[in-house]
Short mmCIF file of N, CA and C in Angstrom, two decimals:
data_model
loop_
_atom_site.label_atom_id
_atom_site.label_comp_id
_atom_site.label_asym_id
_atom_site.label_seq_id
_atom_site.Cartn_x
_atom_site.Cartn_y
_atom_site.Cartn_z
N ILE A 1 88.73 92.97 98.70
CA ILE A 1 89.84 93.58 97.99
C ILE A 1 90.92 92.52 97.89
N GLY A 2 91.44 92.33 96.72
CA GLY A 2 92.47 91.33 96.57
C GLY A 2 93.21 91.49 95.27
N GLY A 3 94.34 90.84 95.20
CA GLY A 3 95.13 90.89 93.99
C GLY A 3 96.45 90.20 94.19
N THR A 4 97.24 90.22 93.16
CA THR A 4 98.53 89.55 93.15
C THR A 4 99.62 90.52 93.58
N MET A 5 100.53 90.00 94.41
CA MET A 5 101.66 90.81 94.84
C MET A 5 102.58 91.08 93.65
N GLU A 6 102.98 92.33 93.52
CA GLU A 6 103.98 92.67 92.52
C GLU A 6 105.36 92.50 93.13
N GLU A 7 106.35 92.31 92.29
CA GLU A 7 107.70 92.08 92.77
C GLU A 7 108.14 93.19 93.72
N GLY A 8 108.66 92.79 94.87
CA GLY A 8 109.16 93.73 95.86
C GLY A 8 108.11 94.25 96.83
N GLU A 9 106.83 93.91 96.62
CA GLU A 9 105.77 94.38 97.52
C GLU A 9 105.61 93.45 98.71
N SER A 10 105.26 94.04 99.84
CA SER A 10 104.85 93.26 101.00
C SER A 10 103.35 93.00 100.89
N PRO A 11 102.81 92.06 101.67
CA PRO A 11 101.35 91.86 101.64
C PRO A 11 100.56 93.14 101.94
N LEU A 12 101.03 93.95 102.88
CA LEU A 12 100.31 95.19 103.21
C LEU A 12 100.39 96.21 102.09
N GLU A 13 101.53 96.31 101.43
CA GLU A 13 101.64 97.22 100.29
C GLU A 13 100.71 96.78 99.16
N THR A 14 100.64 95.47 98.93
CA THR A 14 99.74 94.94 97.91
C THR A 14 98.30 95.29 98.25
N LEU A 15 97.92 95.09 99.50
CA LEU A 15 96.55 95.37 99.93
C LEU A 15 96.20 96.85 99.71
N GLN A 16 97.08 97.74 100.09
CA GLN A 16 96.79 99.17 99.93
C GLN A 16 96.71 99.55 98.44
N ARG A 17 97.60 99.01 97.61
CA ARG A 17 97.55 99.30 96.18
C ARG A 17 96.25 98.79 95.58
N GLU A 18 95.88 97.57 95.92
CA GLU A 18 94.65 96.99 95.40
C GLU A 18 93.42 97.74 95.91
N ALA A 19 93.45 98.20 97.16
CA ALA A 19 92.32 98.97 97.70
C ALA A 19 92.09 100.23 96.87
N VAL A 20 93.16 100.95 96.58
CA VAL A 20 93.02 102.16 95.78
C VAL A 20 92.50 101.83 94.38
N GLU A 21 93.00 100.74 93.78
CA GLU A 21 92.54 100.35 92.44
C GLU A 21 91.07 99.93 92.45
N GLU A 22 90.66 99.18 93.48
CA GLU A 22 89.33 98.59 93.48
C GLU A 22 88.25 99.47 94.10
N ILE A 23 88.58 100.23 95.15
CA ILE A 23 87.55 101.05 95.81
C ILE A 23 87.92 102.52 95.90
N GLY A 24 89.04 102.91 95.31
CA GLY A 24 89.39 104.31 95.20
C GLY A 24 89.99 104.96 96.43
N CYS A 25 90.31 104.19 97.46
CA CYS A 25 90.91 104.77 98.66
C CYS A 25 91.67 103.70 99.44
N PRO A 26 92.63 104.14 100.27
CA PRO A 26 93.32 103.18 101.14
C PRO A 26 92.39 102.67 102.23
N VAL A 27 92.87 101.70 102.97
CA VAL A 27 92.10 101.14 104.08
C VAL A 27 92.91 101.23 105.37
N GLU A 28 92.18 101.33 106.48
CA GLU A 28 92.79 101.27 107.80
C GLU A 28 92.74 99.81 108.24
N LEU A 29 93.87 99.29 108.71
CA LEU A 29 93.97 97.88 109.09
C LEU A 29 94.12 97.73 110.59
N TRP A 30 93.66 96.61 111.12
CA TRP A 30 93.90 96.28 112.51
C TRP A 30 94.10 94.78 112.65
N SER A 31 94.69 94.38 113.75
CA SER A 31 94.97 92.97 114.00
C SER A 31 93.74 92.23 114.48
N ALA A 32 93.61 90.99 114.03
CA ALA A 32 92.57 90.10 114.54
C ALA A 32 93.08 89.49 115.84
N SER A 33 92.16 88.99 116.66
CA SER A 33 92.57 88.35 117.90
C SER A 33 93.12 86.95 117.66
N SER A 34 92.72 86.34 116.55
CA SER A 34 93.24 85.04 116.15
C SER A 34 93.09 84.92 114.64
N THR A 35 93.67 83.88 114.09
CA THR A 35 93.68 83.70 112.65
C THR A 35 93.09 82.34 112.29
N ILE A 36 92.16 82.34 111.35
CA ILE A 36 91.67 81.09 110.79
C ILE A 36 92.64 80.70 109.68
N VAL A 37 93.23 79.51 109.79
CA VAL A 37 94.14 79.00 108.77
C VAL A 37 93.42 77.85 108.08
N GLU A 38 93.20 78.01 106.77
CA GLU A 38 92.42 77.03 106.03
C GLU A 38 93.25 76.48 104.88
N SER A 39 93.29 75.15 104.79
CA SER A 39 93.96 74.47 103.69
C SER A 39 93.08 73.30 103.27
N PRO A 40 93.42 72.64 102.17
CA PRO A 40 92.61 71.49 101.78
C PRO A 40 92.57 70.40 102.86
N ALA A 41 93.60 70.34 103.68
CA ALA A 41 93.69 69.28 104.69
C ALA A 41 92.99 69.61 105.99
N GLU A 42 92.87 70.91 106.33
CA GLU A 42 92.33 71.25 107.65
C GLU A 42 91.92 72.71 107.75
N VAL A 43 91.16 72.97 108.81
CA VAL A 43 90.84 74.33 109.23
C VAL A 43 91.23 74.40 110.70
N ARG A 44 92.05 75.39 111.04
CA ARG A 44 92.44 75.54 112.44
C ARG A 44 92.51 77.01 112.79
N VAL A 45 92.49 77.27 114.07
CA VAL A 45 92.58 78.64 114.58
C VAL A 45 93.89 78.76 115.34
N VAL A 46 94.66 79.79 115.01
CA VAL A 46 95.93 80.02 115.69
C VAL A 46 95.95 81.44 116.24
N THR A 47 96.75 81.65 117.26
CA THR A 47 96.94 82.98 117.82
C THR A 47 98.40 83.37 117.66
N GLY A 48 98.65 84.65 117.63
CA GLY A 48 100.02 85.14 117.58
C GLY A 48 100.66 85.14 116.21
N LEU A 49 99.92 84.85 115.16
CA LEU A 49 100.49 84.89 113.81
C LEU A 49 100.74 86.35 113.43
N ASP A 50 101.92 86.64 112.92
CA ASP A 50 102.29 88.00 112.55
C ASP A 50 102.72 88.02 111.09
N VAL A 51 102.03 88.81 110.29
CA VAL A 51 102.41 89.02 108.90
C VAL A 51 102.48 90.53 108.69
N ASP A 52 103.66 91.02 108.46
CA ASP A 52 103.89 92.47 108.29
C ASP A 52 103.45 93.27 109.51
N GLY A 53 103.60 92.72 110.70
CA GLY A 53 103.30 93.46 111.93
C GLY A 53 101.85 93.43 112.36
N LEU A 54 100.99 92.70 111.65
CA LEU A 54 99.58 92.56 112.03
C LEU A 54 99.19 91.09 112.06
N CYS A 55 98.23 90.79 112.90
CA CYS A 55 97.68 89.43 112.95
C CYS A 55 96.55 89.35 111.93
N PRO A 56 96.70 88.55 110.87
CA PRO A 56 95.63 88.45 109.87
C PRO A 56 94.40 87.73 110.43
N ALA A 57 93.26 87.99 109.83
CA ALA A 57 92.02 87.33 110.22
C ALA A 57 91.97 85.92 109.66
N MET A 58 92.57 85.73 108.50
CA MET A 58 92.50 84.43 107.84
C MET A 58 93.69 84.29 106.90
N VAL A 59 94.15 83.06 106.77
CA VAL A 59 95.13 82.69 105.74
C VAL A 59 94.57 81.44 105.09
N TRP A 60 94.41 81.48 103.78
CA TRP A 60 93.90 80.30 103.10
C TRP A 60 94.74 79.96 101.89
N GLU A 61 94.68 78.67 101.52
CA GLU A 61 95.49 78.16 100.42
C GLU A 61 94.65 78.07 99.15
N VAL A 62 95.18 78.58 98.07
CA VAL A 62 94.49 78.56 96.78
C VAL A 62 94.43 77.13 96.24
N THR A 63 93.23 76.70 95.86
CA THR A 63 93.05 75.38 95.25
C THR A 63 92.45 75.47 93.85
N ASP A 64 91.99 76.65 93.47
CA ASP A 64 91.38 76.86 92.16
C ASP A 64 92.46 76.87 91.07
N PRO A 65 92.38 75.97 90.10
CA PRO A 65 93.43 75.90 89.07
C PRO A 65 93.50 77.12 88.15
N THR A 66 92.52 78.02 88.21
CA THR A 66 92.61 79.24 87.40
C THR A 66 93.53 80.28 88.06
N TYR A 67 93.95 80.00 89.29
CA TYR A 67 94.89 80.85 90.01
C TYR A 67 96.16 80.05 90.27
N GLN A 68 97.06 80.56 91.08
CA GLN A 68 98.29 79.86 91.41
C GLN A 68 98.02 78.89 92.56
N VAL A 69 97.77 77.62 92.23
CA VAL A 69 97.46 76.60 93.23
C VAL A 69 98.60 76.52 94.25
N GLY A 70 98.23 76.49 95.53
CA GLY A 70 99.20 76.41 96.60
C GLY A 70 99.60 77.76 97.17
N ALA A 71 99.30 78.83 96.46
CA ALA A 71 99.61 80.17 96.97
C ALA A 71 98.80 80.43 98.23
N LYS A 72 99.33 81.23 99.12
CA LYS A 72 98.64 81.59 100.35
C LYS A 72 98.02 82.97 100.19
N VAL A 73 96.76 83.11 100.63
CA VAL A 73 96.06 84.38 100.62
C VAL A 73 95.97 84.86 102.06
N VAL A 74 96.46 86.05 102.32
CA VAL A 74 96.46 86.63 103.66
C VAL A 74 95.33 87.65 103.71
N VAL A 75 94.44 87.50 104.71
CA VAL A 75 93.25 88.35 104.83
C VAL A 75 93.36 89.17 106.11
N TYR A 76 93.27 90.49 105.97
CA TYR A 76 93.32 91.38 107.11
C TYR A 76 91.95 91.99 107.39
N LEU A 77 91.75 92.46 108.59
CA LEU A 77 90.56 93.24 108.94
C LEU A 77 90.84 94.69 108.57
N ALA A 78 89.87 95.32 107.93
CA ALA A 78 90.12 96.68 107.44
C ALA A 78 88.80 97.42 107.23
N GLN A 79 88.92 98.73 107.16
CA GLN A 79 87.79 99.57 106.75
C GLN A 79 88.34 100.70 105.89
N ALA A 80 87.51 101.16 104.97
CA ALA A 80 87.92 102.23 104.06
C ALA A 80 88.19 103.51 104.84
N THR A 81 89.20 104.25 104.40
CA THR A 81 89.53 105.51 105.07
C THR A 81 88.73 106.69 104.51
N ARG A 82 88.15 106.50 103.34
CA ARG A 82 87.30 107.52 102.72
C ARG A 82 86.07 106.83 102.13
N ASP A 83 85.29 107.58 101.42
CA ASP A 83 84.06 107.08 100.81
C ASP A 83 84.40 106.15 99.63
N PRO A 84 84.22 104.83 99.77
CA PRO A 84 84.62 103.92 98.69
C PRO A 84 83.67 103.97 97.50
N GLN A 85 84.27 103.86 96.32
CA GLN A 85 83.52 103.82 95.07
C GLN A 85 84.13 102.71 94.21
N PRO A 86 83.33 102.09 93.35
CA PRO A 86 83.91 101.05 92.49
C PRO A 86 84.98 101.64 91.59
N GLY A 87 86.15 101.04 91.62
CA GLY A 87 87.24 101.47 90.74
C GLY A 87 87.28 100.55 89.54
N ASP A 88 88.13 99.51 89.62
CA ASP A 88 88.18 98.57 88.51
C ASP A 88 87.20 97.41 88.68
N LEU A 89 86.31 97.53 89.66
CA LEU A 89 85.25 96.54 89.84
C LEU A 89 83.94 97.12 89.30
N PRO A 90 83.05 96.27 88.77
CA PRO A 90 81.77 96.81 88.28
C PRO A 90 80.87 97.32 89.40
N ALA A 91 80.98 96.72 90.60
CA ALA A 91 80.13 97.14 91.72
C ALA A 91 80.78 96.73 93.02
N ILE A 92 80.42 97.44 94.08
CA ILE A 92 80.84 97.05 95.43
C ILE A 92 79.60 97.10 96.33
N LEU A 93 79.65 96.30 97.38
CA LEU A 93 78.58 96.28 98.38
C LEU A 93 79.13 96.87 99.66
N LEU A 94 78.42 97.84 100.23
CA LEU A 94 78.78 98.40 101.53
C LEU A 94 77.80 97.84 102.54
N ALA A 95 78.30 96.96 103.39
CA ALA A 95 77.42 96.23 104.29
C ALA A 95 77.96 96.23 105.70
N ASP A 96 77.06 96.20 106.66
CA ASP A 96 77.43 95.96 108.05
C ASP A 96 78.02 94.55 108.10
N PRO A 97 79.16 94.37 108.75
CA PRO A 97 79.73 93.02 108.80
C PRO A 97 78.75 91.96 109.33
N ALA A 98 77.80 92.37 110.17
CA ALA A 98 76.82 91.41 110.68
C ALA A 98 76.00 90.79 109.55
N TRP A 99 75.80 91.53 108.47
CA TRP A 99 75.04 90.98 107.34
C TRP A 99 75.74 89.75 106.76
N ILE A 100 77.06 89.78 106.75
CA ILE A 100 77.82 88.65 106.21
C ILE A 100 77.51 87.37 106.97
N THR A 101 77.27 87.49 108.26
CA THR A 101 76.98 86.29 109.06
C THR A 101 75.65 85.67 108.68
N THR A 102 74.78 86.41 108.01
CA THR A 102 73.47 85.88 107.63
C THR A 102 73.42 85.39 106.19
N MET A 103 74.46 85.64 105.43
CA MET A 103 74.48 85.26 104.02
C MET A 103 74.54 83.76 103.85
N SER A 104 73.93 83.29 102.77
CA SER A 104 74.15 81.91 102.37
C SER A 104 75.41 81.93 101.50
N SER A 105 75.89 80.79 101.12
CA SER A 105 77.07 80.76 100.26
C SER A 105 76.68 80.81 98.80
N GLU A 106 75.40 81.02 98.54
CA GLU A 106 74.92 81.11 97.17
C GLU A 106 74.79 82.56 96.75
N PHE A 107 74.07 82.81 95.71
CA PHE A 107 73.90 84.16 95.16
C PHE A 107 72.98 85.01 96.03
N VAL A 108 73.21 86.33 95.99
CA VAL A 108 72.36 87.31 96.65
C VAL A 108 71.94 88.31 95.58
N SER A 109 70.64 88.55 95.45
CA SER A 109 70.18 89.50 94.44
C SER A 109 70.38 90.93 94.92
N THR A 110 70.41 91.84 93.97
CA THR A 110 70.51 93.26 94.30
C THR A 110 69.37 93.64 95.24
N ARG A 111 68.16 93.19 94.93
CA ARG A 111 66.98 93.50 95.75
C ARG A 111 67.18 92.98 97.18
N GLU A 112 67.61 91.72 97.34
CA GLU A 112 67.81 91.15 98.68
C GLU A 112 68.85 91.95 99.46
N ALA A 113 69.92 92.31 98.79
CA ALA A 113 70.97 93.08 99.46
C ALA A 113 70.44 94.43 99.93
N VAL A 114 69.77 95.14 99.04
CA VAL A 114 69.23 96.46 99.39
C VAL A 114 68.20 96.34 100.51
N ASN A 115 67.33 95.34 100.44
CA ASN A 115 66.33 95.13 101.49
C ASN A 115 66.96 94.82 102.85
N ALA A 116 68.18 94.28 102.82
CA ALA A 116 68.89 93.97 104.07
C ALA A 116 69.71 95.17 104.57
N GLY A 117 69.59 96.31 103.89
CA GLY A 117 70.31 97.51 104.33
C GLY A 117 71.68 97.67 103.71
N VAL A 118 72.00 96.85 102.73
CA VAL A 118 73.30 96.93 102.06
C VAL A 118 73.22 98.01 100.98
N GLU A 119 74.25 98.83 100.91
CA GLU A 119 74.31 99.84 99.86
C GLU A 119 75.08 99.28 98.68
N VAL A 120 74.46 99.33 97.51
CA VAL A 120 75.10 98.85 96.29
C VAL A 120 75.60 100.06 95.52
N ARG A 121 76.90 100.09 95.25
CA ARG A 121 77.47 101.15 94.43
C ARG A 121 78.03 100.50 93.17
N SER A 122 77.64 101.02 92.02
CA SER A 122 78.05 100.35 90.80
C SER A 122 78.42 101.33 89.70
N ARG A 123 79.27 100.87 88.81
CA ARG A 123 79.64 101.63 87.61
C ARG A 123 78.76 101.22 86.44
N VAL A 124 78.00 100.15 86.61
CA VAL A 124 77.11 99.62 85.57
C VAL A 124 75.71 99.54 86.15
N ASP A 125 74.71 99.49 85.29
CA ASP A 125 73.34 99.33 85.76
C ASP A 125 73.18 97.95 86.40
N MET A 126 72.68 97.93 87.63
CA MET A 126 72.47 96.67 88.36
C MET A 126 70.97 96.45 88.48
N PRO A 127 70.40 95.52 87.71
CA PRO A 127 68.97 95.25 87.83
C PRO A 127 68.64 94.66 89.19
N GLU A 128 67.40 94.84 89.65
CA GLU A 128 67.00 94.33 90.96
C GLU A 128 67.23 92.83 91.08
N ASN A 129 67.09 92.11 89.98
CA ASN A 129 67.31 90.67 90.04
C ASN A 129 68.74 90.28 89.69
N GLY A 130 69.63 91.30 89.54
CA GLY A 130 71.05 91.03 89.32
C GLY A 130 71.61 90.28 90.52
N LEU A 131 72.56 89.38 90.29
CA LEU A 131 73.06 88.53 91.35
C LEU A 131 74.52 88.82 91.69
N PHE A 132 74.80 88.81 92.99
CA PHE A 132 76.15 88.87 93.51
C PHE A 132 76.47 87.49 94.06
N GLN A 133 77.67 87.03 93.81
CA GLN A 133 78.08 85.73 94.33
C GLN A 133 79.32 85.90 95.20
N PRO A 134 79.27 85.38 96.43
CA PRO A 134 80.48 85.41 97.26
C PRO A 134 81.58 84.61 96.57
N VAL A 135 82.76 85.19 96.46
CA VAL A 135 83.88 84.51 95.82
C VAL A 135 85.10 84.56 96.72
N ASN A 136 86.04 83.71 96.42
CA ASN A 136 87.34 83.66 97.06
C ASN A 136 87.26 83.74 98.58
N THR A 137 87.77 84.81 99.19
CA THR A 137 87.85 84.88 100.65
C THR A 137 86.48 84.81 101.31
N LEU A 138 85.50 85.54 100.78
CA LEU A 138 84.18 85.52 101.41
C LEU A 138 83.58 84.12 101.35
N ARG A 139 83.75 83.44 100.25
CA ARG A 139 83.26 82.06 100.15
C ARG A 139 83.97 81.18 101.18
N ARG A 140 85.26 81.37 101.36
CA ARG A 140 86.01 80.58 102.36
C ARG A 140 85.50 80.89 103.77
N LEU A 141 85.29 82.17 104.07
CA LEU A 141 84.78 82.53 105.39
C LEU A 141 83.42 81.90 105.66
N LEU A 142 82.54 81.94 104.66
CA LEU A 142 81.22 81.35 104.84
C LEU A 142 81.31 79.84 105.05
N ALA A 143 82.28 79.21 104.41
CA ALA A 143 82.44 77.76 104.54
C ALA A 143 82.95 77.35 105.92
N VAL A 144 83.75 78.18 106.57
CA VAL A 144 84.32 77.80 107.87
C VAL A 144 83.56 78.37 109.07
N ARG A 145 82.61 79.26 108.84
CA ARG A 145 81.94 79.90 109.99
C ARG A 145 81.22 78.90 110.88
N ALA A 146 80.68 77.85 110.33
CA ALA A 146 79.95 76.88 111.14
C ALA A 146 80.88 76.15 112.10
N SER A 147 82.10 75.84 111.65
CA SER A 147 83.01 75.09 112.51
C SER A 147 83.75 75.97 113.51
N HIS A 148 83.79 77.27 113.27
CA HIS A 148 84.48 78.20 114.17
C HIS A 148 83.62 79.44 114.39
N CYS A 149 82.40 79.22 114.83
CA CYS A 149 81.40 80.28 114.94
C CYS A 149 81.86 81.44 115.82
N GLU A 150 82.43 81.17 116.96
CA GLU A 150 82.82 82.24 117.88
C GLU A 150 83.94 83.09 117.31
N VAL A 151 84.92 82.46 116.68
CA VAL A 151 86.02 83.22 116.07
C VAL A 151 85.47 84.06 114.92
N PHE A 152 84.58 83.46 114.13
CA PHE A 152 83.96 84.19 113.03
C PHE A 152 83.23 85.43 113.56
N LYS A 153 82.48 85.28 114.64
CA LYS A 153 81.77 86.43 115.23
C LYS A 153 82.74 87.51 115.67
N GLN A 154 83.86 87.11 116.26
CA GLN A 154 84.86 88.09 116.70
C GLN A 154 85.41 88.85 115.50
N LEU A 155 85.66 88.16 114.41
CA LEU A 155 86.19 88.81 113.21
C LEU A 155 85.22 89.84 112.66
N MET A 156 83.93 89.56 112.78
CA MET A 156 82.91 90.44 112.21
C MET A 156 82.57 91.63 113.09
N GLN A 157 83.13 91.71 114.29
CA GLN A 157 82.80 92.79 115.22
C GLN A 157 83.38 94.14 114.83
N GLY A 158 84.41 94.15 114.03
CA GLY A 158 85.01 95.43 113.65
C GLY A 158 86.22 95.77 114.47
N PRO A 159 86.72 96.99 114.33
CA PRO A 159 87.97 97.36 114.97
C PRO A 159 87.82 97.42 116.49
N PRO A 160 88.93 97.16 117.19
CA PRO A 160 88.87 97.26 118.64
C PRO A 160 88.60 98.68 119.07
N ALA A 161 87.97 98.82 120.22
CA ALA A 161 87.61 100.16 120.73
C ALA A 161 88.85 100.92 121.18
#
């Protein structure tokens, strides 16, 4: 879930608005134990970072010229509060976070996702050989998981008990 902050919005307000637009419901958020901070110059792990009262899982810097280069993307841990459905997205994948740890950074077919136990919900017909590509935050997470494997595993565990 992602999008651009509208004037006067906090990061959390933006996230909730985008969640409703993209998956049809708000999300429940929780703090990560640490934050992966990724920029073109480095990847580091910090503790105690507070953005809107929560510790984000990741903060990364935009480098893609089709977006606002230099902007910071704040990533929180969250889960849907109701049954998510594709809103303004053509499809969404409902997956156990552990599945993300097994993904390559390349494309995943509809068939591969379904065979791995992922539920595909779509507003359009998705052929079995249709491809999903990790983009933006997920691509960044997959790129840094090797260098910070333990932190990545902690992020994928879900909400604290």
